[in-house]
Coordinates of C-alpha atoms and ligand atoms in Angstrom, one line a residue:
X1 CA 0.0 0.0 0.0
X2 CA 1.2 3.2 -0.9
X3 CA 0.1 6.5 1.4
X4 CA 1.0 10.1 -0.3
X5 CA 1.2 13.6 1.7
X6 CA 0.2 16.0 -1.1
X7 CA 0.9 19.4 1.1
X8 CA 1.6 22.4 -0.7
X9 CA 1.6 24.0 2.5
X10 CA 4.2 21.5 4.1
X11 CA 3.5 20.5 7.6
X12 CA 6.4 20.5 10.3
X13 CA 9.3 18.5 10.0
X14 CA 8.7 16.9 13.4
X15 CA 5.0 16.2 12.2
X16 CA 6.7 14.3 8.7
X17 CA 8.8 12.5 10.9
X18 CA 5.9 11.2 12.8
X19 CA 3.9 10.3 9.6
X20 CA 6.8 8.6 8.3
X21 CA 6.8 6.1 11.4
X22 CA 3.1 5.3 11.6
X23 CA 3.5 4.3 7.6
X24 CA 6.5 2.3 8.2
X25 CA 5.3 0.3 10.8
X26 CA 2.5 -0.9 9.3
X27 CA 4.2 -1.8 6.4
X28 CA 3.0 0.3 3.9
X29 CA 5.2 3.0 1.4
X30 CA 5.2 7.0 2.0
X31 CA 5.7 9.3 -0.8
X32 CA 5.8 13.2 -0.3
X33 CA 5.0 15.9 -2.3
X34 CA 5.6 19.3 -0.4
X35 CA 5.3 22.9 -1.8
X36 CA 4.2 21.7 -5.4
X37 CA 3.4 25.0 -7.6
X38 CA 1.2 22.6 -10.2
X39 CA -1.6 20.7 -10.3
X40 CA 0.2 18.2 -12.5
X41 CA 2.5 17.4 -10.1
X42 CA -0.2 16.0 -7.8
X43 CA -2.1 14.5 -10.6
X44 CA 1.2 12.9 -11.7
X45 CA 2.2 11.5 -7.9
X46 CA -1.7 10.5 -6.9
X47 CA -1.8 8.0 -9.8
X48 CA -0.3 4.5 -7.8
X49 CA -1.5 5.9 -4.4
X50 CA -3.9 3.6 -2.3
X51 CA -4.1 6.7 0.7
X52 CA -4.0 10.5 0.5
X53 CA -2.9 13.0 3.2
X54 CA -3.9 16.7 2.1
X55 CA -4.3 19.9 4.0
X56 CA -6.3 22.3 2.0
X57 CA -5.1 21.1 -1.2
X58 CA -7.9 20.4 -4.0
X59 CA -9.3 17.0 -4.1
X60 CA -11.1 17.8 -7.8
X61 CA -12.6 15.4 -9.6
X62 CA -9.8 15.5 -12.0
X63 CA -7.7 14.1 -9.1
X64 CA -10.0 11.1 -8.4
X65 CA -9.8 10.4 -11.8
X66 CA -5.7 10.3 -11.9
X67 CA -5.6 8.6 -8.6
X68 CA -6.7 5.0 -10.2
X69 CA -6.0 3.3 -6.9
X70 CA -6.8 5.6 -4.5
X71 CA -9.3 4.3 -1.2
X72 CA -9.2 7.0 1.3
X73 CA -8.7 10.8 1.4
X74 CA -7.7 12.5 4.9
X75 CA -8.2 16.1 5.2
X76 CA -5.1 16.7 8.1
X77 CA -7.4 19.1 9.7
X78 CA -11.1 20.2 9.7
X79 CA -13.1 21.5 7.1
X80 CA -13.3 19.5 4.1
X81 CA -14.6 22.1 1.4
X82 CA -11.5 21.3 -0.6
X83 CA -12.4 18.2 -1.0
X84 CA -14.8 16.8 -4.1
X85 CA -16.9 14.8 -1.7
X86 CA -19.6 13.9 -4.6
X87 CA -16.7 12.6 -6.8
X88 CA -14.7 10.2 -4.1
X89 CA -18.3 9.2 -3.0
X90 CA -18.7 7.8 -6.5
X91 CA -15.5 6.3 -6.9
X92 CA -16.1 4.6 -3.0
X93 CA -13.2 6.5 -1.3
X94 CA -13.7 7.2 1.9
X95 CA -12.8 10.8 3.1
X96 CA -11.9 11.7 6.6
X97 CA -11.0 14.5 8.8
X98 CA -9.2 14.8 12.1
X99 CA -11.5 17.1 14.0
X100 CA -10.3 18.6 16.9
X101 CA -6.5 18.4 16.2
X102 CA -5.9 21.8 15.2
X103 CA -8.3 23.7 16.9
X104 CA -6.5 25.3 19.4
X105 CA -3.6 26.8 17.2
X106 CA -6.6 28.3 15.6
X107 CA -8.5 29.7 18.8
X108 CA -5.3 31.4 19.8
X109 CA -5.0 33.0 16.6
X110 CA -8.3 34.5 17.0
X111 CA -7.6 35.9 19.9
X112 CA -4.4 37.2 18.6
X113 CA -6.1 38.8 16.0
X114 CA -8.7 40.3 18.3
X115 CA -5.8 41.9 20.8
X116 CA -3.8 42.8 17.7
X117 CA -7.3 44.7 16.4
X118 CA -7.7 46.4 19.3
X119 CA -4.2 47.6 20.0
X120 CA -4.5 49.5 16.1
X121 CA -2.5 46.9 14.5
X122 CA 0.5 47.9 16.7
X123 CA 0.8 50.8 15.6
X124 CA 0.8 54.1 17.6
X125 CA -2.3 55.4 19.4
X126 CA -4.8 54.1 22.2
X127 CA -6.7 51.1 21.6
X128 CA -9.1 49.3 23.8
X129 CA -8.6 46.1 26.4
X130 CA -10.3 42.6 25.5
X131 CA -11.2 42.2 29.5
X132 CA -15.1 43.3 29.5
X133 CA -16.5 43.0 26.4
X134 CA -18.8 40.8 25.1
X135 CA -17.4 38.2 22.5
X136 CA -20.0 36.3 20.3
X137 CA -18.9 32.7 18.9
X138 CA -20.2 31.9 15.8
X139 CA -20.9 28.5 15.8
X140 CA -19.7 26.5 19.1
X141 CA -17.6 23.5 17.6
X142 CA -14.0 22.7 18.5
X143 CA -12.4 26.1 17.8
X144 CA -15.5 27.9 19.4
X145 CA -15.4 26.2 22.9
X146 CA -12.1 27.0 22.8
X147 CA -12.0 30.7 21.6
X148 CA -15.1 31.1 24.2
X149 CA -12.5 29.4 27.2
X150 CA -9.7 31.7 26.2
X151 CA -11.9 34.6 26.1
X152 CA -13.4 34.3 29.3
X153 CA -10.0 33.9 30.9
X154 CA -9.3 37.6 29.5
X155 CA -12.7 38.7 31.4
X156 CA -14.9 38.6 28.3
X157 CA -18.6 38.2 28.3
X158 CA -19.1 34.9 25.9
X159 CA -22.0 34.6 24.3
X160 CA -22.7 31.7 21.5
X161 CA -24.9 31.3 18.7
X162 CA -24.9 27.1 17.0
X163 CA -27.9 25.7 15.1
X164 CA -26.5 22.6 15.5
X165 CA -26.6 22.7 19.5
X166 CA -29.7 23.1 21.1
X167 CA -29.4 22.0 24.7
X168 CA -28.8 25.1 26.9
X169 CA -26.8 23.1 29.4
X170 CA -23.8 22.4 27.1
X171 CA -23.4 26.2 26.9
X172 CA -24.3 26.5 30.3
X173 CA -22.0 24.2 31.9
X174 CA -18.7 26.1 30.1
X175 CA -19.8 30.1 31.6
X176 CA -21.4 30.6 28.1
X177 CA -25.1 32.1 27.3
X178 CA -26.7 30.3 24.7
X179 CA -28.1 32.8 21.7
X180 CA -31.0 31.4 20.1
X181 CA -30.7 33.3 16.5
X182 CA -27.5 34.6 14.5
X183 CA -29.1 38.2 14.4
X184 CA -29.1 38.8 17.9
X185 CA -25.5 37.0 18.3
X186 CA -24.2 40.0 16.2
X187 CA -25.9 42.5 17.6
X188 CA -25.1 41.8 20.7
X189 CA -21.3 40.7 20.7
X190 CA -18.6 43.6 20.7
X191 CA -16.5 41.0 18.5
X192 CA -17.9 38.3 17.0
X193 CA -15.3 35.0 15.8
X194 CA -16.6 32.9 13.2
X195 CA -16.2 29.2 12.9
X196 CA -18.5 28.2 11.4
X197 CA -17.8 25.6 7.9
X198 CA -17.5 26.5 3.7
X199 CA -20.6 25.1 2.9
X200 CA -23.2 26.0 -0.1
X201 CA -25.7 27.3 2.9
X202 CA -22.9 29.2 4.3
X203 CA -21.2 30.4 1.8
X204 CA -21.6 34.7 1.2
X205 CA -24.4 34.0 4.3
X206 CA -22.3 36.9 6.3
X207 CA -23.1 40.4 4.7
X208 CA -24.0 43.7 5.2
X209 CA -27.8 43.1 6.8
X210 CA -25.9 41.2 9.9
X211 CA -23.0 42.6 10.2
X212 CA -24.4 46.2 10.5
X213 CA -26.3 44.7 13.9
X214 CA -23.7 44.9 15.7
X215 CA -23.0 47.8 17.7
X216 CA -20.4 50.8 17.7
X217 CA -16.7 50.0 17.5
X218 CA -17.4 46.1 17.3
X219 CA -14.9 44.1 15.6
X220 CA -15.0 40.8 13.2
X221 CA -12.5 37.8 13.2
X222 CA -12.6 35.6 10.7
X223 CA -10.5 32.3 11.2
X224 CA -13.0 30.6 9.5
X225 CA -13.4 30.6 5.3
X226 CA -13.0 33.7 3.3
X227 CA -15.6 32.0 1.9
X228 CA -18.8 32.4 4.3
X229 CA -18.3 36.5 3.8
X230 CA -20.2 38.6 1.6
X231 CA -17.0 40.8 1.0
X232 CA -19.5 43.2 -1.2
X233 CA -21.8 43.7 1.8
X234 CA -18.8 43.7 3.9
X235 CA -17.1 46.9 1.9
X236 CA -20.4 48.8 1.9
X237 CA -20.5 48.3 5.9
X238 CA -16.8 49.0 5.9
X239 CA -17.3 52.2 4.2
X240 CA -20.9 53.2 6.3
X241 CA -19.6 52.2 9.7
X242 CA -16.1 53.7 10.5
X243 CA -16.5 52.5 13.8
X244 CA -16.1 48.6 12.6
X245 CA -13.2 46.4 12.2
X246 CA -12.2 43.2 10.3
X247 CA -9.8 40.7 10.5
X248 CA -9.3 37.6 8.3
X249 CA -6.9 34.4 8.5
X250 CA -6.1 34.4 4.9
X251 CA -6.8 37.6 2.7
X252 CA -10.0 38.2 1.7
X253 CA -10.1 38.2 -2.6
X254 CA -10.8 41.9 -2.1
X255 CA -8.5 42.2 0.1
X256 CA -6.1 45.1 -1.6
X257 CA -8.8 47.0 -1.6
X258 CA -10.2 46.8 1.8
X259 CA -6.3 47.2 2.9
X260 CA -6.6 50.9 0.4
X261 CA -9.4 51.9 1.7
X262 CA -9.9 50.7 5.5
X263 CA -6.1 50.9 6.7
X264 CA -5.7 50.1 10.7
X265 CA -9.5 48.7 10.4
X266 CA -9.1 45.6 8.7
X267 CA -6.0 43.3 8.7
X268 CA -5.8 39.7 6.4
X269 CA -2.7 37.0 6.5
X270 CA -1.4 36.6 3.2
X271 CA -1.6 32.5 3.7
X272 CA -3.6 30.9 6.2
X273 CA -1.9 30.5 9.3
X274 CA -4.4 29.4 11.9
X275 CA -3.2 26.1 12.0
X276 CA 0.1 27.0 11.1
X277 CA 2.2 26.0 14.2
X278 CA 4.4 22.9 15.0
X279 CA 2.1 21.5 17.5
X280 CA -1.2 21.3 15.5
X281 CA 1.0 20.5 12.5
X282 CA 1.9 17.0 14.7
X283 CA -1.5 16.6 16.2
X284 CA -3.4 16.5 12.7
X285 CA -0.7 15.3 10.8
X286 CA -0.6 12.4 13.2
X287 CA -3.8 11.7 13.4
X288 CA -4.3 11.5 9.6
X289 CA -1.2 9.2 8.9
X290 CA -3.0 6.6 11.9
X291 CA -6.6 7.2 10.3
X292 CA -5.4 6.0 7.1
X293 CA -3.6 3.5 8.3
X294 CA -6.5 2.1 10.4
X295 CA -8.9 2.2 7.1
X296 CA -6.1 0.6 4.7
X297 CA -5.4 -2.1 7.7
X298 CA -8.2 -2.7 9.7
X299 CA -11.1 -0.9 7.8
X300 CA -12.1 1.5 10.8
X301 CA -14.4 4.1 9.0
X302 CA -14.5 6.4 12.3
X303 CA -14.2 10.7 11.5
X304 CA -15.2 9.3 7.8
X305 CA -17.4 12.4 6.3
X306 CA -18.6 10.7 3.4
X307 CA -20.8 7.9 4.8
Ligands
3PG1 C1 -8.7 23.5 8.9 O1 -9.7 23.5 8.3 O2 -8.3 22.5 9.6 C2 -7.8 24.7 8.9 O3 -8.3 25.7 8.1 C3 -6.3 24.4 8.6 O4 -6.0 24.4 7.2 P1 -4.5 24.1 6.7 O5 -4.2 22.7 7.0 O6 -4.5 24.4 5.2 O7 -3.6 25.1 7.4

């Protein structure tokens, strides 16, 4: 059996290192394929592979149909928009990924972005303190809970709004009011962090209507998808409200502009660095070389998102 890492984005050293060990002892071949500038490289290297290992590189159907042996795709992390679901469904490869790994790289990075935000970007002048105001979680998953810990142990109000959740208690139980409808999470959260997925509902579902709820000087962080933002609602708020702020892990596709125009108000990383960090590297990357182990091996379908 033959497992590939197909990581443009290369994960950690130490993380590689680990991958490499989990392969070997169960027998099976690694091949790697790090920073590759061309889809024709992958399409080229995915062709003998039984397993894939991806961050967010594209899993198009063009790749399923090079990949002639291919049985299971793991996403090393947590949303799966990159992947073709429809396309490996047909072909029967499973596709995982390894919720939960990366998260808290990610929820530290929101709250990096939020201080970094409030203190003008570093630059000179007085900004504000976290310690008081109220911070609304968009969606209340793994990076949520622990965006909505971290902010609480800066003296933060947390407040969080999940369709997917509906008994109070779990809020309740972690310091953290339950919001019953995405309107009155934004209007009532001085910063709101998103984390919610890229999906066809979600996608463009955060524009202008919502985001003007919220109230003076709030502030948005986006470690989410670029995706889920309506950036044309977003610049017309941008330009009405010179009271709000916006910050984005990875650059939003107007993001020259919104830099032009907005300054110190909105901030984007050039390439998305939320997971970016040698621990959640090793944690995900980890976890994905033992899940496709354990389907290859013993065919355990668990964190399969495809069933
Ligand atoms: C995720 O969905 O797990 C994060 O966005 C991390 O993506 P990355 O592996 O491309 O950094």
């Amino acid at each position: 059996m033959k497992i590939l890492v197909a990581t443009e984005k290369p994960f950690a050293r130490k993380a590689v290192e680990g991958i490499r060990e989990i392969v070997a002892e169960a027998g099976y071949e690694l091949a790697m394929l790090e920073k590759y500038t061309d889809k024709a490289q992958l399409l080229e290297a995915v062709a003998d592979a039984d397993g894939l290992i991806i961050r967010s590189d594209k899993v198009t159907p063009e790749v399923v149909d090079a990949a002639k042996n291919l049985k299971i795709v793991v996403r090393a992390g947590a949303g799966y928009d990159n992947v073709d679901l429809a396309a490996c469904t047909a072909r029967g490869i499973v596709v995982m990924n390894t919720p939960g790994q990366n998260s808290n790289a990610v929820a530290e990075l929101a709250i990096g972005l939020m201080i970094f935000m409030a203190r003008n970007k570093y630059t000179p002048g007085t900004g504000s303190e976290l310690k008081g105001k109220r911070l609304g979680i968009h969606a209340y998953g793994n990076v949520g809970r622990l965006v909505g810990a971290c902010g609480k142990a800066l003296g933060m109000v947390v407040s969080a709004y999940d369709p997917f959740i509906t008994d109070a208690a779990y809020f309740e139980a972690e310091g953290v009011r339950k919001v019953d409808s995405v309107e009155e999470l934004y209007a009532s959260s001085d910063y709101v962090s998103i984390h919610i997925p890229a999906t066809p509902q979600t996608k463009g579902s955060i524009g202008y209507e919502l985001l003007n709820r919220m109230p003076q000087g709030a502030t948005v962080i986006n470690t989410a998808r670029k995706e889920v933002i309506d950036e044309a609602g977003l610049m017309k708020l941008l330009e009405e409200r010179e009271d709000m702020k916006y910050a984005t892990d990875i650059a939003a596709d107007s993001q020259a502009e919104l830099n032009e125009k907005f300054g110190k108000r909105v901030f984007g990383t050039p390439k998305k660095m939320g997971a970016e960090t040698a621990e959640a590297n090793i944690n995900a990357g980890l976890a994905a070389a033992r899940q496709a182990v354990g389907y290859l091996r013993d065919g355990v379908t668990k964190f399969q998102v495809n069933k």
